[in-house]
Short mmCIF file of C-alpha atoms in Angstrom, two decimals:
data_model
loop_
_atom_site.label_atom_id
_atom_site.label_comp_id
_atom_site.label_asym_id
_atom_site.label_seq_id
_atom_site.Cartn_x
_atom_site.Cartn_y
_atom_site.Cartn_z
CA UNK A 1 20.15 11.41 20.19
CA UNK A 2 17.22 9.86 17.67
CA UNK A 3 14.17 10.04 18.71
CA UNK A 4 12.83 6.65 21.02
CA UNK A 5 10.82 4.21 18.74
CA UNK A 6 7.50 2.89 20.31
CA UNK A 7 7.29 -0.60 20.66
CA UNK A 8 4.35 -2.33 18.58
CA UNK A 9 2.32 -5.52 19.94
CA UNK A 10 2.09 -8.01 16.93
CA UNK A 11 -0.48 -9.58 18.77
CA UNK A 12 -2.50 -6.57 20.01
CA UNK A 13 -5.99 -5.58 19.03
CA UNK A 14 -4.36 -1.96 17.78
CA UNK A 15 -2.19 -3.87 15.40
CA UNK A 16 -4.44 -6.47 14.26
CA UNK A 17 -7.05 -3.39 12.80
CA UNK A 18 -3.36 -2.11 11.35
CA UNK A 19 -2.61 -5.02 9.79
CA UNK A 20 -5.61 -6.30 8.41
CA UNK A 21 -6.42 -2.96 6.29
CA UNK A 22 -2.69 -3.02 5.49
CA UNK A 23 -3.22 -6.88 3.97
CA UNK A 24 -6.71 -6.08 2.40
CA UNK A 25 -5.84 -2.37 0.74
CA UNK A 26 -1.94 -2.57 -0.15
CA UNK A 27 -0.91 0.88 -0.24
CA UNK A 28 2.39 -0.65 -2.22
CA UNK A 29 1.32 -1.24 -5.99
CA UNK A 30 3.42 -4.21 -7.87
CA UNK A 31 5.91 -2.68 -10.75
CA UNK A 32 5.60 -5.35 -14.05
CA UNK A 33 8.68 -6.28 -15.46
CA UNK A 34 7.59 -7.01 -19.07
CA UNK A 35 8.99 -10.61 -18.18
CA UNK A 36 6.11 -12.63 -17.56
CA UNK A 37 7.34 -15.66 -15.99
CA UNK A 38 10.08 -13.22 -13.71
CA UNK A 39 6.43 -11.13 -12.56
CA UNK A 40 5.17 -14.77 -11.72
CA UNK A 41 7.81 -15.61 -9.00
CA UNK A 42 7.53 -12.37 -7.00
CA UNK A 43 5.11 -13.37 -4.42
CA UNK A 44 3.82 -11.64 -1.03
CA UNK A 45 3.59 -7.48 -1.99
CA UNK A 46 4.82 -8.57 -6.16
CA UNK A 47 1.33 -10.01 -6.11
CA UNK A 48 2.73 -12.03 -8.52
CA UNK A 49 2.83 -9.51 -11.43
CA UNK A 50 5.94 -7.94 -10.52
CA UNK A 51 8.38 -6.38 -8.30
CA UNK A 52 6.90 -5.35 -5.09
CA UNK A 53 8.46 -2.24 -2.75
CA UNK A 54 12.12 -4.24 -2.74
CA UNK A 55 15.47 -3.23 -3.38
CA UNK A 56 16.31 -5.74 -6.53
CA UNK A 57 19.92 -5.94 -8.07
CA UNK A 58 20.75 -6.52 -11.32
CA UNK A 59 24.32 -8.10 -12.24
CA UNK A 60 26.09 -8.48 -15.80
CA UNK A 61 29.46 -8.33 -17.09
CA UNK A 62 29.74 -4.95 -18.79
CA UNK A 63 28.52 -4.60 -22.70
CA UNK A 64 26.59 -7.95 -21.81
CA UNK A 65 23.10 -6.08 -21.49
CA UNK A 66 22.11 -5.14 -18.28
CA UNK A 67 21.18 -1.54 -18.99
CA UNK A 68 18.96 -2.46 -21.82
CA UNK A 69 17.03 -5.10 -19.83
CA UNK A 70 17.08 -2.44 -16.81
CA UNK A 71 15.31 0.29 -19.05
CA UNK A 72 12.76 -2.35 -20.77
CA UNK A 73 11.39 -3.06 -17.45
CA UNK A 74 11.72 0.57 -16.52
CA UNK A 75 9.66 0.52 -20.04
CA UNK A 76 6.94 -1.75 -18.56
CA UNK A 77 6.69 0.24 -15.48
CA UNK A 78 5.93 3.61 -17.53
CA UNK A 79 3.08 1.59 -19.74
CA UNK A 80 1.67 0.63 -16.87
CA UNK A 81 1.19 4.53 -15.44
CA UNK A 82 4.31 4.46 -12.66
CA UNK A 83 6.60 7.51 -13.24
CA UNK A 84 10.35 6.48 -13.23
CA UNK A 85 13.21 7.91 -11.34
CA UNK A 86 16.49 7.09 -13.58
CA UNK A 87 19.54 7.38 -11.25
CA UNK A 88 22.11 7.45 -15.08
CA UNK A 89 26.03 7.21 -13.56
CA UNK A 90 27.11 5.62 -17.00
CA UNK A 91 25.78 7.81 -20.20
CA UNK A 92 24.32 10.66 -21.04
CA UNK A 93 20.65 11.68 -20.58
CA UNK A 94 20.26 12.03 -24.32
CA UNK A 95 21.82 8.80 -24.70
CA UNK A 96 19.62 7.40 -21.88
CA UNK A 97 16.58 9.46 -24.02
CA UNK A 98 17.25 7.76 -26.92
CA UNK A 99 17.70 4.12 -25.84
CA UNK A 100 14.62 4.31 -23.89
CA UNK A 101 12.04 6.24 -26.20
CA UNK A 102 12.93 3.44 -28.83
CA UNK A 103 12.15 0.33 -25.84
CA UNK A 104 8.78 2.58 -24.84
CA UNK A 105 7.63 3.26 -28.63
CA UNK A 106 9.14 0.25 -30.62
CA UNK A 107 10.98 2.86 -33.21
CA UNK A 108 14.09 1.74 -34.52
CA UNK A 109 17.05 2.71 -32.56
CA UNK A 110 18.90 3.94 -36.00
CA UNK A 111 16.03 6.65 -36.73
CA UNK A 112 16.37 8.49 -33.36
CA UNK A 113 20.55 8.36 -32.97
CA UNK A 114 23.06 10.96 -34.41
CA UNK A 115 23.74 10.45 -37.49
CA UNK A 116 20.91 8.53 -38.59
CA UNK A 117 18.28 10.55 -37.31
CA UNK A 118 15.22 10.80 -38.92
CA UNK A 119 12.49 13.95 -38.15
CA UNK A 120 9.40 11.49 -39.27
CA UNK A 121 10.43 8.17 -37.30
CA UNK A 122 10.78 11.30 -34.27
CA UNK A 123 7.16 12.99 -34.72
CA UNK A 124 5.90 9.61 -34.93
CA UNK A 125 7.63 8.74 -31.54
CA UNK A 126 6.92 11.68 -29.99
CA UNK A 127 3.29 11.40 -30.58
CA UNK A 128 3.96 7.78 -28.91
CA UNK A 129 4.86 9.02 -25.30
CA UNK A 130 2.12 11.81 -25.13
CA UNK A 131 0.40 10.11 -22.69
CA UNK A 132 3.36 8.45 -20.82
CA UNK A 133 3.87 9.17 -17.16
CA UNK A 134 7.04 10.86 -15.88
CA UNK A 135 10.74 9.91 -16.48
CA UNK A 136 13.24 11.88 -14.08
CA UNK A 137 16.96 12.22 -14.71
CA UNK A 138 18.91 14.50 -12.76
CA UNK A 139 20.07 17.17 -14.24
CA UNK A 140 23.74 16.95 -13.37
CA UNK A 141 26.24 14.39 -12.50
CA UNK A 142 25.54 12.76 -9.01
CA UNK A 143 29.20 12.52 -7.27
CA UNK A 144 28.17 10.45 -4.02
CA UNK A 145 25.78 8.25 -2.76
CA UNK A 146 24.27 11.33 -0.42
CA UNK A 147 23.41 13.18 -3.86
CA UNK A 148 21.75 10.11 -5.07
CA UNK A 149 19.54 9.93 -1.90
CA UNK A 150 18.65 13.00 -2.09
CA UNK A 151 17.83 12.98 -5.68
CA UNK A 152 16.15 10.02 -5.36
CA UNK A 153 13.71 11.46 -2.00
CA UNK A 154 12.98 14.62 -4.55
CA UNK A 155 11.72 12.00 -7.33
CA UNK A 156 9.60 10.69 -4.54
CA UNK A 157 7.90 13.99 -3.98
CA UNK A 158 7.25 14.15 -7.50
CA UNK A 159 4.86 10.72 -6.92
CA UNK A 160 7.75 8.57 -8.24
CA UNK A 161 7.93 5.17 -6.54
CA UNK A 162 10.11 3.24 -9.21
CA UNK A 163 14.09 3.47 -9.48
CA UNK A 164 16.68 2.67 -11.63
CA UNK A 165 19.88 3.33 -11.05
CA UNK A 166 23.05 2.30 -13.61
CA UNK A 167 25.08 1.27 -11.45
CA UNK A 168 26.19 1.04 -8.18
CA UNK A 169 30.10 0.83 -8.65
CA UNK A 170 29.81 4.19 -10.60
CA UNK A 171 28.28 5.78 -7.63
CA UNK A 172 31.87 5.72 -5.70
CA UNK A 173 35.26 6.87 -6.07
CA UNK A 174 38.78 6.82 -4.57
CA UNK A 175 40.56 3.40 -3.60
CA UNK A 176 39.59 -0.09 -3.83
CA UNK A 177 38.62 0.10 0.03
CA UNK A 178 36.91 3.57 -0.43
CA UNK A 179 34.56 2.18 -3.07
CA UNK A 180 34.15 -0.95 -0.91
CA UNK A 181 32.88 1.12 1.82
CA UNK A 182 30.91 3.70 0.02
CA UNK A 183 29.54 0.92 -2.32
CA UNK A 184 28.19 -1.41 1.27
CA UNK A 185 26.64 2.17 2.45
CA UNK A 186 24.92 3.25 -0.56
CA UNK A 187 23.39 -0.69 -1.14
CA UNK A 188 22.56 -0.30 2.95
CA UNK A 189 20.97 3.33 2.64
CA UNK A 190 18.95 2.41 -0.42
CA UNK A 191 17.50 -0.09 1.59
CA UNK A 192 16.27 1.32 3.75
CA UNK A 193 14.90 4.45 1.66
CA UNK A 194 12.61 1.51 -0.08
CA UNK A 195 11.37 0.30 3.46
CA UNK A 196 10.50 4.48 4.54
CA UNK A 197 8.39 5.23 1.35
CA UNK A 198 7.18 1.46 -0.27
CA UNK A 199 9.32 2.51 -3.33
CA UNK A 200 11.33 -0.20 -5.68
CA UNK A 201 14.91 0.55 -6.32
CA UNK A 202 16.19 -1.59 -9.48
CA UNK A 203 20.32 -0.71 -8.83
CA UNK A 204 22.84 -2.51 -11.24
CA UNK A 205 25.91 -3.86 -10.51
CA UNK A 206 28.87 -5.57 -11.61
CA UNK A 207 29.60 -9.16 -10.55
CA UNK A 208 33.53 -9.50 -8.95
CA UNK A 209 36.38 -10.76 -10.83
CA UNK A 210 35.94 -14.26 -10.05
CA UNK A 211 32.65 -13.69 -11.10
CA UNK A 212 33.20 -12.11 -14.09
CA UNK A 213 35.91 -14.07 -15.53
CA UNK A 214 34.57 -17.54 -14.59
CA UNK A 215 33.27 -19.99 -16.88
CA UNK A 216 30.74 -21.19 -14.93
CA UNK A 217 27.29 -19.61 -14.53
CA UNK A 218 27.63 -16.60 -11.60
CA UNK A 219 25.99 -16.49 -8.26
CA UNK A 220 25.09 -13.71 -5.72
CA UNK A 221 28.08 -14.32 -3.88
CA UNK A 222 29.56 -13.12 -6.93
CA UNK A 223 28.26 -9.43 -6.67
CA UNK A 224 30.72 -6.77 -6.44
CA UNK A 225 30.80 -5.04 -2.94
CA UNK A 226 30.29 -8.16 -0.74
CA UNK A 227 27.75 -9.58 1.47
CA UNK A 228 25.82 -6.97 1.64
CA UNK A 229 24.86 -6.41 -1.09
CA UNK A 230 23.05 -9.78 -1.29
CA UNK A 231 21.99 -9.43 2.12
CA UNK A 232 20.30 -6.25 1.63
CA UNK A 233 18.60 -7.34 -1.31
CA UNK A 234 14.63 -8.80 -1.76
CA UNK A 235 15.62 -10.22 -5.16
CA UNK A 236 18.69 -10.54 -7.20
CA UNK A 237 19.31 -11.34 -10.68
CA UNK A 238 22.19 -12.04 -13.23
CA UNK A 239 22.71 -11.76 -16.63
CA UNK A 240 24.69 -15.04 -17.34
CA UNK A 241 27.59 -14.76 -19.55
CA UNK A 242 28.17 -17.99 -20.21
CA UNK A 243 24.88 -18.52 -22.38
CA UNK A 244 25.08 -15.60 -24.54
CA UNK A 245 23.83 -16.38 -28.30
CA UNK A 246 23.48 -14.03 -30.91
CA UNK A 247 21.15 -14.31 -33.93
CA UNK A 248 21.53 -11.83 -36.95
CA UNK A 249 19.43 -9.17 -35.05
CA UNK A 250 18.93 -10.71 -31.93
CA UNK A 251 20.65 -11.74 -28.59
CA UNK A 252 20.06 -14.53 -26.46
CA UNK A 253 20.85 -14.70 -22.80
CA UNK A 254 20.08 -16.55 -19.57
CA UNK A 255 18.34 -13.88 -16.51
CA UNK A 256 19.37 -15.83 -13.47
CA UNK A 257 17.23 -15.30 -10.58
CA UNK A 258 19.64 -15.94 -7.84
CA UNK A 259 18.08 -14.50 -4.53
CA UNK A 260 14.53 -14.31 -4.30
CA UNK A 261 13.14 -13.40 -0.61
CA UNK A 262 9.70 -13.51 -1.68
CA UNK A 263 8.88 -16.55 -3.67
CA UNK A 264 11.24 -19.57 -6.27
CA UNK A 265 13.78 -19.27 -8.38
CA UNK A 266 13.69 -20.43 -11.75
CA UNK A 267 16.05 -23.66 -12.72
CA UNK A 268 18.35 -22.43 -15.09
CA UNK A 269 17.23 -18.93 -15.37
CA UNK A 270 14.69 -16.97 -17.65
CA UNK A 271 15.36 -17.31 -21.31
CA UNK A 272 15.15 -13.91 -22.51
CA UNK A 273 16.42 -12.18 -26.06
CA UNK A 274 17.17 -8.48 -27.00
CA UNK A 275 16.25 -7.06 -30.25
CA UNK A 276 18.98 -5.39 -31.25
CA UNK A 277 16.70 -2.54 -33.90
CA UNK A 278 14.66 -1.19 -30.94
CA UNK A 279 16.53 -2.90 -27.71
CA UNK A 280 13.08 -4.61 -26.83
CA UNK A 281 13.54 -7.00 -24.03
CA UNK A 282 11.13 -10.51 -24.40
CA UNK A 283 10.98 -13.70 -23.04
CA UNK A 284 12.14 -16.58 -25.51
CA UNK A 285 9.10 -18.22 -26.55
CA UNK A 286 8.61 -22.29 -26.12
CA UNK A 287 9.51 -23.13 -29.52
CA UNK A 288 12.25 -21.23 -30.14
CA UNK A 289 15.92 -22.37 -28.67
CA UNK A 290 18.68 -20.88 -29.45
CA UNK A 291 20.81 -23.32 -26.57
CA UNK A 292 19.69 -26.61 -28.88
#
C-alpha cells in the first residue's frame, strides 16, 4: 500500500507563504524554442519565451521533418545553458551527433557526414561546442518504456531538465493492441515524470492513418495512440503535410499548434522553413511566402 498523501488547504496561511515564493521565484526555468512567435504563446510557467515544465508532442508524417525541428529546438535549449537528455529510438547516436552538431554550430551537414567529411569544417566545429552544456544519449538501445524512465530519471541526476525523445511509437513492440497499450502508458508515465521533477519532455509521434493520409490539415485527434495522448499533453503541435514547399535549398512547412493548455493557438500555424545545408530550423520572415 502507497504511502497516504496529506491533504493541502489552498486557502490556508501555510499554503499561501508556499505559493507566493513559488509564483515570485519559479524554480521551473522556460526552455526557448528558437521559434519566436511559438515561445510567445506559451504563457503561465513558458513565461512567454518558451516551453515551460510540460509534456509537449510533436506530430509529422515520417521524412516530413519532425526530427530536425525536434533537435533545432533541442539546439536552442543547449545555447541557452540547459543540458539535453536525447531519448534516440530511430538512428544512430553518430547519426543523431552529426545532425545536431551541424543545427548547434551552423557547419554544413556535407562536411561532418561519411563520405564527405572534412577534418577542418570538424576542428572548426568542435571548437564551436566547447562551451556547450551537456547532451545525453544512452548508450544502448532502450527496449521499453521502463528503460526510458529510467534513463530519463538518470539524465535528471545529471542536472538535465530538457527531453527529447524520437518517438513514441518506436518505444513499443508486439501487436497493434500491445503498442496501443504500451504507447497510452509510456505518454501517461512521462507525464507524470515532468510533474515530479519540473522537467520538459518534447516526445514525437506519428499522426494515425486517417491522419496521415488525409488531405486536409491534421488535428490532435489525429495523434497515434488515442486520447491520451492529447489529454496528457500541455501543448501539441503538427507538422502539416499538406503545406509542404520546397525551394532549391530550403523547405517550407506549416507548425500547427493544435493543443495549447497554457495560452492561443496560432491561425493557420507557424510558418517555419528548414535549411536543408545545416538543417537550421527558422521562422519564415514577413516578406517572404512561399504559399503566394
Amino acid at each position: 500500500m502507497g504511502a497516504v498523501m496529506k491533504p493541502v488547504n489552498l486557502f490556508g496561511e501555510e499554503w499561501f507563504e508556499e505559493y507566493e515564493e513559488q509564483q515570485a521565484n519559479p524554480t521551473a526555468h522556460s526552455i526557448p524554442t528558437g521559434l519566436p512567435t511559438l515561445n510567445r504563446i506559451c504563457n503561465d510557467q513558458g513565461q512567454r519565451r518558451g516551453f515551460g515544465p510540460w509534456l509537449v508532442i510533436l506530430a509529422g508524417n515520417p521524412g516530413l521533418g519532425k526530427t530536425t525541428v525536434a533537435l533545432s529546438m533541442c539546439a536552442a535549449a543547449l545555447k541557452e545553458g540547459h543540458s539535453v537528455g536525447m531519448i534516440n529510438l530511430e538512428q544512430t547516436n553518430v547519426q543523431l551527433a552529426t545532425r545536431l552538431y551541424s543545427i548547434y554550430t551552423g557547419s554544413k551537414l556535407r562536411n561532418l557526414e561519411t563520405g564527405g567529411f572534412n577534418s577542418f569544417a570538424w576542428t572548426q566545429t568542435k571548437q564551436a561546442m566547447r562551451e556547450a552544456p551537456a547532451l545525453y544519449v544512452p548508450e544502448g538501445i532502450l527496449m521499453s518504456w521502463e528503460e526510458i524512465l529510467a534513463y530519463a530519471r538518470s539524465c535528471y541526476e545529471l542536472g538535465c531538465t530538457y527531453f527529447a525523445l524520437d518517438y513514441l511509437q518506436l518505444a513499443t513492440a508486439g501487436s497493434e493492441t500491445a503498442v496501443y497499450e504500451a504507447t497510452q502508458r509510456c505518454v501517461t508515465e512521462l507525464r507524470r515524470f515532468c510533474l515530479d521533477t519540473e522537467s520538459t519532455v518534447l516526445l514525437l509521434s506519428q499522426w494515425n492513418r486517417t491522419g496521415s493520409t488525409s488531405e486536409k490539415p491534421p488535428t490532435a485527434q489525429n495523434l497515434h495512440g488515442g486520447m491520451i495522448c492529447e489529454a496528457s499533453a500541455d501543448l501539441v503541435l503538427g507538422l502539416d503535410h499538406t503545406t509542404v514547399r520546397r525551394n532549391l535549398n530550403k523547405g517550407y512547412f506549416k507548425l500547427l499548434t493544435l493543443k495549447n493548455r497554457h495560452g492561443p493557438l496560432v491561425q493557420g500555424g507557424i510558418p517555419i522553413q528548414i535549411d536543408f545545408e545545416t538543417l537550421r530550423v527558422s521562422e519564415v520572415s514577413s516578406d517572404e511566402n512561399p504559399w503566394a
